[in-house]
Amino acid sequence: MTAGTLPNNATTDETCSWLSEQTGTPWNLARLLEAGLTPHVWLDYSEEHAGLFAEGITRYPAPIFFVEDTQRLIAGSDDVLIRMTRDSDRISFKLKPPGITMPLDALRFFQRDVAALLEDILNPKEEVVAPAPKEILKGITKDEVLRVFGGMVKLDLEKSLLSGIGIFGDDGARVRKNSRAGKNTHLWNPVTLALGLNDVYRVPMSHLKKAFATQPDLRPWKDAWLESLALLGE
């Protein structure tokens, strides 16, 4: 290995030396594994482990990823014990006890994996903060219902809301607030309410469409309203 280069299948010492040169910090096998690198060992075909080899394959690099196997290495084991790996077709394969034992100097690290780790160290990606989840829409208050729909129906809408009958009850447009809002405080789903007003009380759909298009109280519900209209073919 010349200065600044790393073999495609580097030993543990080569990998640690190269990363130390690039980062200015010491590296050892435990740090490599804790950083997420996957070591490999080259397996040669044997009758004992023939199940690992596809037809025509006589040698391939088997990854060591089983947590108990890697933790054993991190703890300072003086050899390699492989109890689970992937076969030559990249399918996970659990070995019969006691597994495969190999010397520590059989470990190899792929140059591409080490280079990717170095890139992450030297140019860490900015942590993306997930946006706060949108508040789940529950409904609009009685006052908002009266303000938006009160002039569309020929009935005492406030009284109907309080009585909770028909489309105004819990099985219709009315939904209960959370417990902190008080047990007798309710909200109404304006989409369900509007569809019920059209179906039961013959409120013209044109009036309802205009309300969802213009009323600020209904702005958060516009998408749900349009989706309902599409399902109804309106």
XYZ file of C-alpha atoms in Angstrom:
234
model
C 0.000 0.000 0.000
C 1.471 3.339 -1.049
C 0.734 6.608 0.739
C -2.765 7.828 0.061
C -4.062 4.578 -1.436
C -5.985 1.659 -0.006
C -6.239 -1.824 -1.547
C -9.647 -3.003 -2.728
C -9.614 -5.709 -0.047
C -7.668 -4.111 2.777
C -6.514 -5.779 5.948
C -7.473 -4.375 9.327
C -4.020 -2.795 9.752
C -4.129 -1.243 6.286
C -7.597 0.149 6.875
C -6.723 1.607 10.268
C -3.487 3.151 8.987
C -5.211 4.729 5.998
C -8.043 6.194 8.051
C -5.559 7.491 10.612
C -3.676 9.284 7.833
C -6.860 10.773 6.421
C -8.495 11.800 9.690
C -5.556 12.457 12.002
C -7.069 10.214 14.674
C -6.173 6.666 15.752
C -8.217 3.726 14.515
C -8.488 0.096 15.578
C -10.733 -2.847 14.742
C -13.306 -1.975 17.395
C -13.646 1.579 16.062
C -14.028 0.307 12.494
C -16.892 -1.948 13.496
C -18.538 0.652 15.722
C -18.401 3.076 12.774
C -20.510 0.632 10.789
C -17.959 -1.022 8.515
C -18.682 -4.637 7.586
C -15.647 -6.925 7.531
C -15.394 -9.888 5.179
C -13.397 -13.088 5.059
C -12.632 -15.024 1.891
C -14.137 -18.492 2.050
C -12.893 -21.365 -0.094
C -15.264 -24.143 -1.095
C -15.457 -27.117 1.260
C -17.848 -30.024 1.520
C -18.615 -29.023 5.107
C -19.939 -25.633 4.018
C -21.057 -26.485 0.505
C -24.437 -24.862 1.165
C -22.803 -21.439 1.047
C -21.629 -21.819 -2.543
C -23.746 -21.490 -5.661
C -22.980 -23.784 -8.569
C -19.629 -22.927 -10.109
C -18.509 -20.703 -7.216
C -15.408 -21.880 -5.378
C -14.416 -18.725 -3.471
C -16.172 -15.553 -2.348
C -15.979 -12.850 0.378
C -18.405 -13.689 3.199
C -19.599 -10.722 5.271
C -19.562 -10.714 9.069
C -22.660 -8.855 10.209
C -24.258 -11.019 12.909
C -24.311 -8.791 15.994
C -22.972 -11.486 18.320
C -20.053 -12.094 15.956
C -19.187 -8.404 15.612
C -19.598 -7.695 19.329
C -17.160 -10.508 20.010
C -14.590 -8.770 17.804
C -15.241 -5.383 19.395
C -14.659 -6.938 22.814
C -11.137 -7.945 21.750
C -11.425 -11.556 20.598
C -8.177 -13.052 19.293
C -9.932 -14.861 16.447
C -12.978 -14.597 14.174
C -16.086 -16.675 14.802
C -18.748 -16.669 12.090
C -22.144 -18.028 13.102
C -24.183 -16.287 10.428
C -23.204 -14.810 7.090
C -24.487 -14.546 3.517
C -23.933 -17.181 0.885
C -22.492 -16.464 -2.549
C -25.987 -15.439 -3.707
C -26.133 -12.799 -0.925
C -28.794 -14.718 1.003
C -28.469 -14.812 4.796
C -27.291 -18.212 5.988
C -27.109 -19.467 9.575
C -24.235 -21.891 10.044
C -24.455 -25.064 12.055
C -22.717 -24.806 15.450
C -19.985 -24.054 16.175
C -19.731 -22.016 12.953
C -16.516 -21.076 11.156
C -13.416 -19.949 13.034
C -10.663 -17.981 11.310
C -7.628 -15.918 12.413
C -8.020 -12.173 12.896
C -5.683 -11.396 10.010
C -8.225 -12.991 7.650
C -10.503 -9.958 7.999
C -10.807 -7.713 4.963
C -12.537 -4.383 4.345
C -13.760 -3.205 0.951
C -12.109 -0.007 -0.217
C -15.449 1.435 -1.379
C -16.949 0.981 2.102
C -13.973 2.618 3.809
C -14.000 5.529 1.336
C -17.714 6.063 1.959
C -17.079 6.114 5.715
C -14.321 8.695 5.265
C -16.628 10.868 3.167
C -19.236 10.792 5.932
C -16.578 11.750 8.496
C -15.069 14.609 6.494
C -18.332 15.882 5.038
C -21.086 15.017 7.493
C -24.562 15.444 6.111
C -26.625 18.098 7.787
C -29.157 16.577 10.094
C -32.572 16.923 8.554
C -35.109 17.902 11.142
C -38.437 16.326 10.350
C -41.218 18.875 10.134
C -43.588 18.935 13.028
C -46.610 16.782 12.268
C -49.626 18.693 11.193
C -52.265 18.973 13.827
C -54.940 16.413 13.221
C -58.104 18.174 12.149
C -60.935 17.367 14.515
C -63.645 19.813 13.579
C -64.945 23.354 13.874
C -66.707 24.896 16.846
C -70.408 25.621 17.208
C -69.807 29.333 16.637
C -67.894 28.572 13.441
C -70.676 26.277 12.241
C -73.255 29.000 12.808
C -71.079 31.614 11.136
C -70.495 29.512 8.024
C -73.716 27.542 7.604
C -76.279 29.400 9.704
C -77.729 31.415 6.858
C -78.137 28.429 4.545
C -80.816 26.458 6.381
C -84.409 27.230 7.368
C -84.149 25.881 10.911
C -82.753 26.838 14.291
C -79.296 25.494 13.623
C -77.955 26.327 17.075
C -80.775 24.386 18.741
C -80.226 21.458 16.385
C -76.522 21.395 17.160
C -77.181 21.380 20.894
C -79.773 18.628 20.633
C -77.401 16.493 18.598
C -80.014 14.809 16.434
C -79.655 13.416 12.926
C -76.528 14.569 11.110
C -75.671 16.789 14.081
C -75.138 13.928 16.555
C -72.151 11.772 17.413
C -72.891 9.330 14.593
C -72.990 12.161 12.101
C -70.945 15.340 11.869
C -70.332 15.857 15.583
C -67.048 14.823 17.128
C -66.021 15.220 20.752
C -63.042 17.345 21.672
C -60.253 15.968 23.794
C -60.841 15.685 27.512
C -59.070 18.926 28.302
C -61.723 20.845 26.385
C -64.517 19.721 28.682
C -66.821 16.746 28.447
C -69.730 18.747 27.016
C -67.738 20.579 24.369
C -68.083 19.318 20.816
C -66.705 19.995 17.379
C -68.312 19.329 14.023
C -66.666 17.934 10.928
C -67.615 20.584 8.350
C -67.284 18.239 5.361
C -69.664 15.675 6.846
C -71.936 18.464 8.012
C -72.051 20.123 4.582
C -72.818 16.876 2.800
C -75.576 16.183 5.322
C -77.053 19.660 4.889
C -77.217 19.052 1.165
C -78.696 15.590 1.453
C -81.118 16.088 4.363
C -81.989 19.775 4.245
C -81.528 20.385 0.507
C -78.957 23.146 0.942
C -77.776 23.869 -2.632
C -74.373 22.382 -3.408
C -73.380 25.660 -5.049
C -73.747 27.463 -1.705
C -71.630 24.852 0.040
C -68.932 24.953 -2.625
C -68.754 28.729 -2.314
C -68.395 28.432 1.468
C -65.418 26.088 1.202
C -63.877 28.328 -1.449
C -64.209 31.583 0.475
C -64.677 31.008 4.224
C -61.428 31.268 6.265
C -62.832 28.859 8.875
C -63.051 26.149 6.221
C -59.636 26.692 4.626
C -57.968 23.743 6.458
C -60.789 21.490 5.215
C -60.697 22.462 1.557
C -58.695 19.449 0.369
C -60.957 17.006 2.226
C -63.998 18.741 0.750
C -62.678 18.566 -2.806
C -61.776 14.909 -2.325
C -65.339 14.178 -1.168
C -66.777 16.027 -4.163
C -64.573 13.999 -6.503
C -65.795 10.756 -4.956
C -69.380 11.930 -5.420
C -68.737 13.018 -9.000
C -69.598 16.623 -8.195
